[in-house]
Each structure stands twice: as C-alpha cells, then as structure tokens.
XYZ file of C-alpha atoms in Angstrom:
724
model
C 127.401 42.732 -212.827
C 129.707 43.098 -215.828
C 133.359 43.552 -214.928
C 135.073 46.858 -215.310
C 137.015 47.481 -218.512
C 140.506 46.025 -218.525
C 143.244 48.564 -219.179
C 146.175 47.226 -221.178
C 149.361 49.267 -221.347
C 151.947 48.955 -224.085
C 155.235 47.256 -223.303
C 157.429 49.752 -225.158
C 158.462 52.681 -222.934
C 159.419 54.801 -225.941
C 155.868 55.363 -227.160
C 154.107 58.563 -226.151
C 150.599 57.184 -225.661
C 149.457 53.857 -224.222
C 146.452 51.925 -225.506
C 143.252 51.281 -223.583
C 140.866 48.434 -224.472
C 137.312 49.396 -223.515
C 135.122 46.291 -223.776
C 131.516 46.719 -224.787
C 129.206 46.398 -221.784
C 126.267 45.250 -223.940
C 128.405 42.360 -225.180
C 128.999 41.087 -221.642
C 125.419 41.758 -220.631
C 124.293 39.169 -223.191
C 125.957 36.401 -221.167
C 123.804 34.590 -218.643
C 124.802 33.982 -215.032
C 126.068 30.449 -215.727
C 128.361 31.665 -218.465
C 129.718 34.378 -216.158
C 130.545 31.775 -213.537
C 132.408 29.677 -216.117
C 134.323 32.716 -217.333
C 135.299 33.667 -213.793
C 136.469 30.127 -213.049
C 138.763 29.972 -216.096
C 139.867 33.594 -216.024
C 143.491 34.337 -215.220
C 144.413 37.220 -212.896
C 145.429 40.322 -214.784
C 147.864 42.759 -213.261
C 146.445 46.236 -213.564
C 148.855 49.045 -214.218
C 148.551 52.760 -213.841
C 145.711 54.460 -215.676
C 146.429 54.886 -219.349
C 145.300 57.412 -221.879
C 142.381 56.643 -224.137
C 142.373 56.476 -227.878
C 141.229 59.799 -229.331
C 137.590 59.729 -230.286
C 134.157 60.426 -228.947
C 133.729 59.052 -225.470
C 130.083 58.167 -225.989
C 130.796 55.381 -228.509
C 132.428 52.266 -226.996
C 135.348 50.772 -228.904
C 134.776 47.042 -228.254
C 136.793 44.554 -230.327
C 138.725 46.123 -233.192
C 141.026 45.108 -235.993
C 144.515 46.462 -236.441
C 143.261 49.104 -238.889
C 140.787 50.453 -236.335
C 137.621 48.945 -237.804
C 135.172 47.642 -235.242
C 134.213 43.960 -235.223
C 130.561 43.017 -234.997
C 129.888 41.488 -231.603
C 128.006 38.173 -231.370
C 124.294 38.349 -230.777
C 122.628 37.423 -227.513
C 121.227 34.255 -229.084
C 124.708 33.185 -230.213
C 126.162 33.730 -226.752
C 123.296 31.796 -225.188
C 123.879 28.881 -227.573
C 127.622 28.947 -226.784
C 126.961 28.792 -223.046
C 124.478 25.955 -223.594
C 127.002 23.925 -225.590
C 129.577 24.518 -222.868
C 127.192 23.139 -220.261
C 126.361 20.099 -222.435
C 130.041 19.380 -222.996
C 130.892 19.581 -219.308
C 127.928 17.405 -218.360
C 128.955 14.828 -220.953
C 132.551 14.799 -219.731
C 131.426 14.530 -216.126
C 129.224 11.521 -216.906
C 131.833 9.698 -219.006
C 133.832 6.823 -217.562
C 137.284 7.490 -216.147
C 139.862 6.257 -218.661
C 143.360 7.528 -217.951
C 143.417 8.620 -214.312
C 144.857 6.618 -211.429
C 142.334 5.194 -208.965
C 142.996 5.970 -205.291
C 140.908 5.361 -202.174
C 138.633 8.231 -201.306
C 139.283 10.170 -198.130
C 136.995 9.815 -195.163
C 135.906 13.392 -195.416
C 134.585 13.155 -198.965
C 131.188 14.633 -199.597
C 130.291 12.148 -202.315
C 127.134 10.158 -201.803
C 128.938 6.998 -202.871
C 131.682 7.334 -200.283
C 129.280 8.266 -197.499
C 125.847 6.735 -198.190
C 122.842 8.106 -196.403
C 121.455 4.751 -195.248
C 123.477 2.002 -193.506
C 121.969 -0.630 -195.803
C 123.736 0.917 -198.807
C 127.259 0.722 -197.340
C 129.506 -1.412 -199.605
C 130.603 -4.642 -197.956
C 133.337 -6.011 -200.239
C 134.918 -2.777 -201.448
C 134.300 0.926 -201.840
C 133.513 3.590 -204.396
C 136.194 6.180 -205.088
C 135.589 9.652 -206.413
C 136.745 10.502 -209.895
C 139.865 12.601 -210.177
C 139.147 16.210 -211.060
C 142.639 17.088 -212.249
C 144.623 15.429 -214.973
C 147.712 13.616 -213.836
C 151.037 14.898 -215.069
C 152.399 12.647 -217.815
C 155.526 10.705 -217.045
C 157.400 12.246 -219.974
C 156.349 15.825 -219.211
C 159.113 18.408 -219.007
C 159.597 19.594 -215.403
C 159.141 23.320 -214.805
C 162.281 25.400 -214.852
C 163.512 26.701 -211.518
C 163.310 30.510 -211.478
C 166.656 32.251 -211.465
C 167.832 35.039 -209.175
C 165.751 38.179 -209.236
C 168.687 40.568 -208.879
C 169.599 40.467 -212.570
C 167.231 42.602 -214.643
C 169.224 42.933 -217.853
C 170.378 40.038 -220.030
C 174.022 39.047 -219.879
C 175.951 40.273 -222.948
C 177.375 37.718 -225.323
C 180.879 36.882 -224.112
C 183.652 36.850 -226.726
C 186.399 34.237 -226.538
C 189.460 36.393 -226.011
C 192.929 35.422 -224.811
C 193.794 36.953 -221.468
C 197.405 35.717 -221.278
C 200.451 37.298 -222.895
C 201.878 33.989 -224.121
C 202.206 34.154 -227.911
C 200.200 31.504 -229.711
C 201.794 29.280 -232.306
C 201.407 30.167 -235.961
C 198.302 28.773 -237.659
C 197.450 28.875 -241.294
C 194.681 31.402 -241.855
C 191.375 30.094 -243.138
C 189.949 32.066 -246.025
C 186.261 32.843 -246.270
C 184.340 30.260 -248.253
C 186.857 27.480 -247.542
C 186.422 24.677 -245.028
C 189.490 23.343 -243.214
C 190.401 19.751 -243.968
C 190.102 18.820 -240.325
C 186.507 20.061 -240.259
C 185.528 18.333 -243.472
C 186.200 14.875 -242.090
C 184.343 15.497 -238.821
C 185.433 15.816 -235.237
C 185.974 12.101 -234.724
C 187.747 11.324 -238.011
C 190.840 9.173 -238.072
C 194.183 10.348 -239.356
C 194.343 7.585 -241.977
C 190.986 7.378 -243.744
C 189.762 4.124 -245.275
C 190.754 3.515 -248.886
C 188.261 4.388 -251.592
C 185.964 1.569 -252.679
C 184.193 1.751 -256.066
C 180.435 1.996 -255.568
C 179.632 -0.522 -258.324
C 182.032 -3.226 -257.173
C 180.243 -6.274 -255.778
C 182.011 -8.354 -253.205
C 181.246 -11.996 -252.608
C 179.157 -12.489 -249.463
C 180.734 -14.495 -246.664
C 179.896 -18.210 -246.427
C 177.845 -17.665 -243.282
C 175.460 -15.282 -245.053
C 175.074 -17.658 -248.012
C 174.149 -20.431 -245.618
C 171.585 -18.170 -243.953
C 169.963 -17.436 -247.310
C 169.538 -21.106 -248.129
C 167.935 -21.939 -244.771
C 164.153 -21.435 -244.408
C 163.056 -18.485 -242.262
C 162.474 -19.284 -238.633
C 158.866 -19.510 -237.457
C 158.001 -16.563 -235.191
C 157.591 -17.525 -231.583
C 153.931 -17.464 -230.533
C 153.038 -15.013 -227.771
C 152.667 -16.424 -224.270
C 149.233 -17.805 -223.509
C 147.406 -15.575 -221.045
C 144.318 -17.796 -220.701
C 143.694 -21.458 -221.512
C 140.802 -21.333 -223.984
C 140.380 -25.114 -224.194
C 139.280 -25.380 -220.577
C 136.885 -22.481 -221.066
C 135.104 -23.969 -224.078
C 134.469 -27.352 -222.481
C 133.014 -26.024 -219.228
C 130.875 -23.210 -220.598
C 127.231 -23.248 -219.478
C 124.195 -21.288 -220.506
C 122.476 -18.901 -218.131
C 119.613 -21.297 -217.543
C 121.984 -24.214 -216.887
C 123.909 -22.103 -214.390
C 120.707 -21.052 -212.629
C 121.174 -17.351 -213.406
C 117.593 -16.390 -214.190
C 116.602 -12.735 -213.699
C 113.725 -11.896 -211.425
C 112.127 -8.739 -210.124
C 112.672 -8.020 -206.446
C 112.447 -5.036 -204.163
C 115.364 -3.469 -202.320
C 114.316 -4.992 -199.012
C 113.953 -8.435 -200.572
C 117.379 -8.172 -202.185
C 118.889 -7.073 -198.876
C 117.314 -9.966 -197.013
C 118.494 -12.470 -199.631
C 122.108 -11.372 -199.150
C 122.719 -9.173 -202.198
C 125.575 -6.777 -201.318
C 124.894 -3.059 -201.285
C 127.419 -2.304 -204.039
C 125.670 -4.797 -206.310
C 122.361 -3.020 -205.841
C 124.025 0.333 -206.545
C 125.644 -0.899 -209.768
C 122.429 -2.432 -211.051
C 120.667 0.904 -210.546
C 123.523 3.031 -211.929
C 125.886 1.001 -214.163
C 128.081 4.041 -214.891
C 129.420 3.944 -211.311
C 131.137 0.622 -211.913
C 134.309 2.400 -213.015
C 134.551 3.955 -209.531
C 134.344 0.698 -207.608
C 137.434 -0.957 -206.104
C 137.674 -4.155 -204.081
C 139.132 -4.230 -200.604
C 142.715 -5.468 -200.544
C 144.215 -8.188 -198.387
C 146.203 -5.740 -196.302
C 144.211 -3.265 -194.216
C 143.674 0.078 -195.945
C 144.531 -1.194 -199.449
C 142.258 -1.492 -202.472
C 142.299 -3.415 -205.739
C 141.033 -1.488 -208.737
C 141.780 -1.124 -212.441
C 145.406 -0.130 -211.816
C 146.039 -3.283 -209.793
C 144.198 -5.354 -212.403
C 146.477 -3.912 -215.085
C 149.549 -4.905 -213.065
C 148.200 -8.433 -212.635
C 147.479 -8.651 -216.367
C 151.025 -7.529 -217.203
C 152.461 -10.151 -214.862
C 150.410 -12.815 -216.667
C 151.878 -11.784 -220.039
C 149.286 -9.295 -221.308
C 151.823 -6.553 -221.920
C 149.839 -4.859 -224.704
C 146.974 -3.888 -222.409
C 146.815 -0.335 -221.069
C 144.785 1.420 -218.401
C 141.987 2.711 -220.708
C 141.451 -0.814 -222.021
C 141.305 -2.273 -218.507
C 139.038 0.513 -217.223
C 136.547 -0.035 -220.046
C 136.320 -3.780 -219.418
C 136.407 -3.276 -215.643
C 133.145 -1.317 -215.631
C 131.347 -3.713 -217.991
C 132.563 -6.820 -216.175
C 131.432 -5.506 -212.806
C 128.003 -4.751 -214.261
C 127.745 -8.312 -215.580
C 128.991 -9.895 -212.351
C 126.585 -7.752 -210.340
C 123.714 -9.236 -212.344
C 125.075 -12.732 -211.625
C 125.187 -12.053 -207.893
C 121.704 -10.500 -207.881
C 120.296 -13.577 -209.648
C 122.093 -15.981 -207.288
C 123.145 -14.290 -204.013
C 124.813 -17.490 -202.796
C 127.495 -17.056 -205.494
C 128.794 -13.753 -204.135
C 132.047 -15.344 -202.984
C 132.519 -16.884 -206.442
C 131.761 -13.969 -208.754
C 132.237 -10.811 -206.659
C 136.007 -11.031 -206.168
C 139.011 -9.275 -207.606
C 140.480 -12.565 -208.850
C 137.338 -13.272 -210.888
C 137.595 -9.905 -212.629
C 141.283 -10.482 -213.420
C 140.440 -13.914 -214.831
C 137.783 -12.345 -217.067
C 140.301 -9.732 -218.227
C 142.807 -12.440 -219.116
C 140.129 -14.277 -221.092
C 139.235 -11.140 -223.063
C 142.877 -10.287 -223.672
C 143.523 -13.764 -225.062
C 140.581 -13.569 -227.455
C 141.192 -10.027 -228.675
C 144.984 -9.749 -228.873
C 146.114 -13.326 -229.474
C 143.208 -14.948 -231.324
C 142.069 -11.729 -233.086
C 138.416 -12.355 -232.248
C 136.879 -8.889 -232.132
C 133.526 -7.998 -230.644
C 130.657 -6.552 -232.654
C 131.032 -2.960 -231.439
C 134.775 -2.982 -232.098
C 134.204 -4.142 -235.669
C 131.546 -1.464 -236.167
C 133.561 1.410 -234.691
C 136.698 0.491 -236.613
C 134.585 -0.197 -239.744
C 135.747 -3.768 -240.170
C 132.235 -4.974 -241.016
C 129.053 -3.311 -242.330
C 126.456 -2.221 -239.739
C 123.667 -3.971 -241.671
C 124.412 -7.339 -240.063
C 121.916 -8.628 -237.478
C 123.172 -8.005 -233.953
C 122.073 -8.005 -230.331
C 123.085 -5.112 -228.070
C 122.183 -4.298 -224.482
C 121.001 -0.907 -223.208
C 123.736 0.345 -220.878
C 122.676 3.943 -220.317
C 119.933 6.374 -221.373
C 121.277 9.882 -221.995
C 118.798 12.751 -221.951
C 119.565 16.280 -223.145
C 116.874 18.791 -222.230
C 118.612 21.664 -224.032
C 119.038 19.873 -227.376
C 117.726 21.871 -230.342
C 116.857 18.781 -232.389
C 114.189 16.534 -230.896
C 115.886 13.452 -232.314
C 119.023 14.247 -230.270
C 117.170 14.788 -226.979
C 117.448 11.081 -226.062
C 120.487 8.964 -226.922
C 120.984 5.312 -226.030
C 124.353 3.961 -225.002
C 124.492 0.325 -226.075
C 127.044 -2.368 -225.390
C 127.899 -5.848 -226.569
C 129.490 -6.672 -223.208
C 132.942 -5.618 -224.424
C 132.667 -2.044 -225.691
C 130.090 0.745 -225.858
C 128.502 2.667 -228.711
C 125.856 5.360 -228.808
C 122.683 5.152 -230.875
C 120.142 7.674 -232.098
C 116.494 6.708 -231.743
C 113.366 7.811 -233.570
C 110.019 9.044 -232.257
C 108.446 5.616 -231.448
C 111.490 4.577 -229.421
C 111.419 7.875 -227.529
C 107.770 7.218 -226.694
C 108.704 3.739 -225.467
C 111.360 5.274 -223.220
C 108.866 7.734 -221.769
C 106.385 4.937 -221.015
C 109.083 2.779 -219.427
C 108.820 0.008 -222.019
C 112.505 0.377 -222.862
C 114.824 0.279 -219.850
C 118.467 -0.176 -218.944
C 119.511 -3.823 -219.135
C 117.154 -4.886 -221.920
C 118.511 -6.491 -225.071
C 117.665 -5.245 -228.561
C 117.690 -7.209 -231.790
C 118.849 -4.807 -234.523
C 118.617 -5.225 -238.290
C 120.032 -3.004 -241.049
C 121.334 -0.218 -238.825
C 123.324 2.722 -240.166
C 126.642 3.975 -238.832
C 127.140 7.726 -238.813
C 130.819 8.400 -238.315
C 132.938 11.539 -238.499
C 136.062 9.562 -239.401
C 136.861 6.474 -241.434
C 138.149 4.007 -238.875
C 138.643 5.084 -235.260
C 139.933 2.893 -232.414
C 137.014 1.647 -230.405
C 138.074 3.345 -227.158
C 138.239 6.717 -228.930
C 135.125 6.419 -231.113
C 132.444 6.704 -228.426
C 131.938 10.421 -229.121
C 132.756 10.408 -232.859
C 130.373 7.798 -234.305
C 126.962 6.392 -233.472
C 124.326 4.022 -234.778
C 121.055 5.182 -236.308
C 118.217 2.863 -235.275
C 114.664 2.614 -236.559
C 111.801 1.214 -234.522
C 110.505 -0.993 -237.337
C 113.919 -2.704 -237.595
C 114.544 -3.014 -233.825
C 112.842 -5.403 -231.431
C 113.206 -6.680 -227.883
C 114.781 -10.134 -227.561
C 114.941 -12.695 -224.767
C 117.087 -12.061 -221.717
C 119.355 -15.042 -222.422
C 120.120 -14.095 -226.050
C 123.830 -13.944 -226.737
C 125.213 -10.459 -227.323
C 127.068 -9.543 -230.504
C 126.427 -10.511 -234.097
C 123.639 -13.007 -234.638
C 123.659 -15.883 -237.084
C 119.886 -15.780 -237.474
C 118.056 -12.635 -238.648
C 115.293 -10.895 -236.726
C 111.960 -10.500 -238.503
C 109.491 -7.682 -237.991
C 105.872 -8.710 -237.696
C 103.300 -6.739 -239.651
C 101.249 -6.085 -236.539
C 103.986 -4.216 -234.649
C 104.894 -1.827 -237.451
C 104.250 1.884 -236.910
C 103.970 4.519 -239.655
C 106.713 6.770 -238.223
C 109.013 3.884 -237.334
C 111.291 4.217 -240.329
C 112.605 1.465 -242.545
C 111.564 -2.136 -241.900
C 114.568 -4.431 -241.732
C 113.243 -7.840 -242.767
C 109.804 -9.364 -243.348
C 108.771 -12.961 -243.920
C 105.379 -12.917 -245.613
C 103.005 -15.001 -247.664
C 101.403 -13.424 -250.739
C 97.630 -13.699 -250.589
C 96.768 -11.713 -253.712
C 98.569 -10.065 -256.618
C 97.117 -7.111 -258.482
C 97.877 -6.402 -262.171
C 100.996 -4.579 -263.212
C 100.950 -0.799 -263.316
C 103.289 1.782 -264.791
C 104.275 5.360 -264.012
C 105.910 7.686 -266.509
C 108.237 10.496 -265.434
C 109.418 13.764 -266.916
C 112.796 15.387 -266.409
C 113.048 18.533 -264.308
C 115.534 21.380 -264.779
C 118.314 19.342 -263.163
C 117.672 16.294 -265.342
C 116.141 14.232 -262.526
C 113.070 12.144 -263.452
C 109.901 13.191 -261.630
C 107.174 10.547 -261.560
C 103.586 11.735 -261.732
C 100.712 10.074 -259.944
C 99.065 8.991 -263.171
C 99.400 5.208 -263.415
C 98.373 3.330 -266.509
C 97.760 -0.328 -267.204
C 99.931 -2.887 -268.936
C 97.948 -2.711 -272.200
C 98.297 1.064 -272.318
C 102.007 0.749 -271.644
C 102.371 -1.538 -274.652
C 100.639 1.046 -276.843
C 102.879 3.850 -275.559
C 105.981 1.750 -276.060
C 104.966 0.933 -279.654
C 104.359 4.609 -280.400
C 107.747 5.528 -278.985
C 109.481 2.824 -281.053
C 107.832 4.209 -284.196
C 108.992 7.712 -283.262
C 112.555 6.448 -282.829
C 112.452 4.797 -286.241
C 111.361 8.058 -287.862
C 114.146 9.889 -286.009
C 116.764 7.479 -287.332
C 115.516 7.947 -290.902
C 115.617 11.716 -290.458
C 119.209 11.467 -289.240
C 120.200 9.621 -292.439
C 118.617 12.355 -294.578
C 120.309 15.058 -292.484
C 123.698 13.401 -292.958
C 123.218 13.446 -296.744
C 122.335 17.145 -296.723
C 125.358 17.970 -294.607
C 127.559 15.990 -296.983
C 126.465 18.181 -299.936
C 127.019 21.301 -297.833
C 130.533 20.151 -296.936
C 131.379 19.597 -300.615
C 130.180 23.144 -301.400
C 132.404 24.595 -298.651
C 135.477 22.595 -299.685
C 135.264 24.076 -303.179
C 135.356 27.662 -301.804
C 138.036 27.505 -299.083
C 141.650 26.418 -298.882
C 142.643 23.049 -297.403
C 141.783 23.095 -293.724
C 143.806 21.829 -290.769
C 141.061 20.229 -288.705
C 143.053 20.445 -285.467
C 144.330 24.016 -285.630
C 141.393 25.893 -287.131
C 139.183 28.114 -284.975
C 135.763 26.626 -284.160
C 132.987 29.247 -284.077
C 129.529 28.482 -282.704
C 127.854 26.644 -285.575
C 124.851 25.221 -283.722
C 122.320 27.401 -285.521
C 124.018 26.747 -288.883
C 123.854 22.974 -288.418
C 120.228 23.153 -287.335
C 119.354 25.207 -290.401
C 121.130 22.834 -292.777
C 119.579 19.703 -291.236
C 116.021 21.027 -291.264
C 116.012 22.789 -294.647
C 113.773 21.285 -297.289
C 115.638 22.661 -300.301
C 119.202 22.426 -301.509
C 121.670 23.100 -298.631
C 124.121 24.659 -301.116
C 121.617 27.417 -301.888
C 121.206 28.036 -298.148
C 124.972 28.439 -297.749
C 125.171 30.708 -300.773
C 122.473 32.992 -299.401
C 124.171 33.099 -295.989
C 127.493 33.967 -297.604
C 125.888 36.617 -299.780
C 124.254 38.237 -296.771
C 127.596 37.971 -294.897
C 126.152 35.781 -292.167
C 129.195 33.531 -292.644
C 132.509 35.451 -292.728
C 135.203 34.151 -295.005
C 137.446 33.500 -292.018
C 134.797 31.164 -290.524
C 134.371 28.893 -293.533
C 137.103 26.522 -292.353
C 135.598 26.210 -288.880
C 132.106 25.624 -290.299
C 133.478 22.913 -292.568
C 135.128 21.128 -289.614
C 131.894 21.266 -287.583
C 129.868 19.846 -290.485
C 132.307 16.961 -290.959
C 132.098 16.075 -287.239
C 128.308 16.195 -287.362
C 128.264 13.870 -290.380
C 130.478 11.383 -288.509
C 128.127 11.473 -285.493
C 124.976 10.923 -287.561
C 126.519 8.084 -289.552
C 127.946 5.909 -286.732
C 125.209 3.946 -284.896
C 126.256 2.542 -281.545
C 128.472 5.452 -280.537
C 127.809 7.981 -277.784
C 127.554 10.844 -280.270
C 124.951 8.968 -282.318
C 122.940 8.125 -279.188
C 123.056 11.761 -278.031
C 121.765 12.926 -281.421
C 119.006 10.304 -281.314
C 117.991 11.304 -277.751
C 117.755 14.924 -278.858
C 115.290 13.986 -281.629
C 113.434 11.298 -279.647
C 113.779 11.715 -275.844
C 113.917 8.397 -273.955
C 110.986 7.352 -271.814
C 111.362 7.051 -268.021
C 108.898 4.370 -267.020
C 108.732 2.464 -263.751
C 106.717 -0.696 -263.246
C 105.028 -1.564 -259.977
C 102.717 -4.165 -258.548
C 100.601 -4.251 -255.402
C 100.565 -7.433 -253.340
C 98.426 -8.160 -250.310
C 100.572 -10.036 -247.785
C 100.357 -11.542 -244.291
C 102.862 -12.849 -241.756
C 104.295 -16.240 -242.612
C 104.388 -17.421 -238.995
C 101.793 -17.485 -236.238
C 101.824 -14.796 -233.562
C 100.651 -14.856 -229.973
C 98.741 -11.630 -230.462
C 96.116 -11.616 -233.190
C 96.507 -8.820 -235.722
C 93.460 -7.676 -237.681
C 95.498 -5.446 -239.935
C 95.991 -6.219 -243.635
C 99.032 -4.927 -245.479
C 99.326 -3.749 -249.075
C 102.902 -3.943 -250.317
C 103.847 -1.883 -253.378
C 106.590 -3.727 -255.239
C 108.642 -1.493 -257.552
C 110.293 -3.212 -260.525
C 108.662 -6.458 -259.396
C 110.375 -9.816 -259.826
C 108.325 -12.898 -260.762
C 105.967 -13.501 -257.820
C 103.515 -16.321 -257.099
C 100.343 -16.218 -255.054
C 100.600 -18.416 -251.960
C 104.396 -18.500 -251.980
C 106.537 -17.535 -248.993
C 109.112 -14.764 -249.370
C 111.645 -12.822 -247.357
C 111.822 -9.172 -248.342
C 114.211 -6.650 -246.813
C 114.328 -2.872 -246.525
C 110.764 -1.733 -247.069
C 109.374 1.617 -245.925
C 105.914 2.725 -244.742
C 103.817 4.870 -247.116
C 100.525 6.780 -246.838
C 101.242 7.473 -243.168
C 97.897 9.162 -242.490
C 95.967 6.077 -243.567
C 97.405 3.814 -240.865
C 95.162 2.720 -238.000
C 95.688 0.733 -234.801
C 96.671 -2.898 -235.131
C 93.408 -4.064 -233.543
C 91.357 -2.132 -236.105
C 90.431 -3.935 -239.340
C 92.196 -1.595 -241.758
C 94.980 -1.509 -244.318
C 98.612 -0.576 -243.775
C 100.789 0.436 -246.690
C 104.404 -0.496 -247.386
C 106.670 -0.101 -250.409
C 109.965 -1.595 -251.487
C 113.084 0.457 -252.194
C 115.964 0.210 -254.619
C 117.871 -1.766 -251.946
C 115.108 -4.304 -251.323
C 115.926 -7.963 -251.913
C 113.488 -10.826 -252.470
C 114.145 -14.433 -251.544
C 111.692 -17.273 -251.906
C 111.476 -19.660 -248.948
C 110.290 -23.192 -249.439
C 107.533 -24.254 -247.073
C 108.745 -26.587 -244.300
C-alpha cells in the first residue's frame, strides 16, 4: 500500500499559512514491491506535526512534485521506475558478490546463520580454519571526527555575544588612540616580533656560501639506499619446478573420492566457489584465534613490506588460497606443506618483492593501468562466471571474470562463447589463450585494485582458444593461432592465422562514389585489371584537359582584371570588402568571348555595383594565383573540382589452408579476400592477422565440404614464413 502523504510544516512561526506536500499516489503505485522494501529500509523517520492547511486549489487534482514557481514536474513513467529498481538490485547483487577489500576480518560467532559457518553436512566442516561472514557495516575510519556530545537541553535560545567591558573602577593608563584605516606598529610586525628587528639586507646582494656547502657541491651525490629485501629471489629461481615435475597434475574426482583421499573440506569448498576464499582464515596457534588477511598484513609489515595495505593483501589472499587449494587437491599428501598460514605469507612476500622492489608487473595490472596495449598474446584463467538475468543487452547477460593469478579483470563475451558456457564447454578454472583483445575503459589509467568495475576486456571467439592446463599465466612470448576449422561466422575478428596459399585469383577493382558526407561508398560492381587500366587512362586524359582549361581560364581572368583596374581606384587588397563573386568567376572562366565585354554588359545592367568593383578585382587576382601555381592546395582543389579524383580499391581472392596439421580433419575450404594485396606467391607460407568473416549466411559446418569466407582489414599485417 502506498504511504500516506507527508505533511511538512514551515519553520517560520510568523507566516499565516503552512505548506502541505501531497505526493502523487499514482507515482508511488508505479514502484514494485522490491523497490518499496528498499525505500522503507533506507527511509528516515519523519516527525509529523499538527495538521497543516492545504495550498488553495481544487482538491481533485494532486499537487505532486512542484517547482518554486508552482509549476508541476512530470513524474517518471512506470517503465523508468521499474528500470531504476532493476539497476538498484543489480548494483546490490554486484556489491554483495564482490570480494571484501577494506573491512577487518573477525571470527564468526557460533550463532551465525551462514552456510559457511555452519555447514549442513559434517564432511564439509573446515579442518584447518574457518569461514567468516563478510561485514555488513563499514568500519569507522581512524581519522573520522568523533560525534559532538549534546549539550544541556535547558537552554533554548542562543547565548548573546558578550562584549569585553571593564567591570572595575580602576582607571586605565592612557593609550594612543588608533585611527580607522591605520594599523598599529605592534600589530604590523606580528605577535611574536622582537623589539630590535634584523637589519635590512638588499635582495640582490649575493653572499659567499660557507666552505661546507662548497665542499658538498663538489662531492658526488650519495647513492640512495636500496629498500630492504623482503624475499630472496635467487633461491626462488634456482629451485622452481614445473607443475609436471612437482607432480601437480589435475584430475577429475568425485566429492567422496576427494574426501577419502584426504582433501580438506575447505579446499573442496574453495574449488567449487573461488569467491569465498576472501572469507577463509586459518586457525591460530592459541585457542580461539585466527590468522587472516589482517594478520598477514602485519607479518608483511614486520618483514619490511611497509607499502602494502589491506586491499592489496586481501586481493592476493583470495587468489593465493585458490591456487593452493588446487595444489592440495592434486596432491593431498602436501596439505601440511601448502595449506598453512606461513605458506601464504611467504607467497605474499614473494609478490611484494617482485611488484614493489623489482617493478615486475603482472599482465592484468599493465592492462588496467594502460602500461601496455591489450593486443599482446596472453593467457588468463576463468575465475568466475557472472550472469545477469535482468540485463537489457544480451551481450551483457554473461560476463567472465578472468585472472592472471595476481589480479582480476572482467571480460565481455560474444554469442559463441555464451553458447559454450551454456553447454558447459567453458568452465571456471580453464585457461584461455587470447589474441588482439580490446580494452574498454571509462578512464585513462586506473589503479588495478580500483579498475575492476571501470574497465573490461572485449573478447572474440575466433581470437580466443583453450590452452593446456600447465600453460603459464600472463603475457605469452609465442602467439596463438586460430585454425580455419574452428572458426565460426559470428565469432568476430580472427586474431592470427598461419596459412599456405593454394591458389591466387586475378586482381579485381571496385570503384566508389562519394555520398553527401564525402565518404566513399563502394559498389558491388568489380572490374578486371585490363578494364581498370582503360579507366585510369581515360581519367588521366580528362585531368590533362582540365589542366589546359585552367590555363585558358587564368588568361581570361587576367584580361578581366586589367579591365577592372582601369575603371576603379587603387585597391587595398586587405581592407576591401569581399562580396560573393562565385557566379562572376564561373561566368568569366566559362565564357567563350571576350571577358571584358562580359564585364561591360554586367556593369551596364548594374549587376556589378560600383562599390563592388574593388572586391571583384581582389577575388579575380586570387583566382588567377590559384590557377597558375601547380603543386599548391588551391591549385589541387581547383583541379579536383574540374576532374574529381577516382576512389578505387584493389582486391584479390586467395584460397588458403592451415599451414600445420590438425588432429581433427577439416573438410572446409577458405576463400580469403585480400584488400590492397601485397605481392603474394602460390605455395608460400604466411602469417596474417586481424581478418574478419564475411558472407555469414554461406558458412556451413566444418565437416561439410563447403567454402568459408574471410577478408582482411585495414589493420591486417602479412608476414612470410620460411618453410622449416
């Protein structure tokens, strides 16, 4: 039910009538039940006063929201209110699912209703720690101003300003009166000034520096002291093993099998829901104590990592626990080695040393802070799959949250990747090889911990592929190629292909015309190379005739200028008024007779006023200079007006195949349209980047013997590869 109208009384007791704000009931009826609940939760109690008088007017028409002049504001529509409530729900759901960054972790109480703190089955009880609930209220900052203590309630009126008056009868000593506009000498020098001020020193007098300062200038500057080492990187590099060497090979296993093999319950929970890693804390040494991100931050500060803060530790805490949980699940016997608080602190020290001391930034950090282009080949892992059922745009209904093991970034996916998610082909924990991605950011360079909700990657299926489980995350030194058999018509741009040319078709050409905006529009009317030579020869002949006509026009304008100079006073070319002489110049250039007779007839018929003769003469002189100076912009503009340039684009169709053998046989053949083709050779091996699918309705399944169609873009690059 909509609430009753809120009556607001005026604060001034001297006014005769109070105001009443009658809110429109239809406006509140447009809100759904969820929006009403949110409004009631955030609403502040309003003290209702005595009934007030209404504004004069007909009682049948509600007032609603009004301006100060009494005009009524148009209320939002029901659709707008529904969209606002939907966005509010999406925002709260997104905030609720985000990792905890700046709140202090505390052990959860025994009476918590969270499923993590009180699991339903005994087999899911954490053994080495516990999950704590996220804080619902924001902690008070340390520098916040404390609330003022309320004063006594007996005083209702403000205390009057007290005047400094003398209450004794002792006469004061005589003081010199201070006139208005004059400042006493004692106040000019300040409250703490000395009786004897320092002598005046000329501002331009240079004193000789002391010998100690001269000696300091001659000595070389001292080398800054290096920061304390938080982690010994030399020992790390020598003892580093691969996953296969360490025996950490992933395998599929059921919950009962994992439980029997000794995998802790918290490890199984984190592998199913990686976002809960930020809520996990280890059990402390003392009974009833825990070790979480706050304790890890203290340990990092004690080791010398003073630049780290709680958001930085919390971000790495959740990702490190997810990685260590995978280690323990692959090798349950190593639970005492990996699943400890000391191991996490050691990993934090290693990351602090690399990022803050050695300035070795991860791939996501470089992307979010725009230190490197997003077109580089990279490998990212799927950390979370976000689904929005109420999203208006289908492309925003599913969003991937990717990670390089250090930081997280969100990515938009296209239709083929959404279909792969629905079929279960793309899951959390899989690694993606990405080529030529795009970064869509709302700011230039944002710190990586603040850019999760302000920038995201735009992925295409044809430039993204699954990679092996042991592939190293981050930027890759080797590119990832897309095979012709796995391409889909709606998969967007293809990142990189390595193909062999089987056949080259003859060159073709397309000619374009300019639209109203001056943009060339190419028509689907290709012509051959021989016909293009004929059209180019005809256009060259037309340009030659246009240049000859420009020479003749310049001579005619020269005679017209001499006729005008004889009939008008000397002209100041910079200060004279310039009328519109376009039609006059066109008439003089295209006339077949004497241009002087044309000017005489125009003057006789008063088409050229006497006051405009000077301006016409200046315009004719400028036109003569433009027609007589080849190589200038004005000459080229005049030539383009007489002989418009041709907009021709060359293309060539090449039939290609994959340059390397595939496990799955593909019966599809591909026709690649090469725009502005470079020199190509049949049988040669090439790498071509950034091609797009064309003729989407003509594509068939990869097992069907049919043709697929691709085309290069203006950003495509060709590189010939020598056969091994």
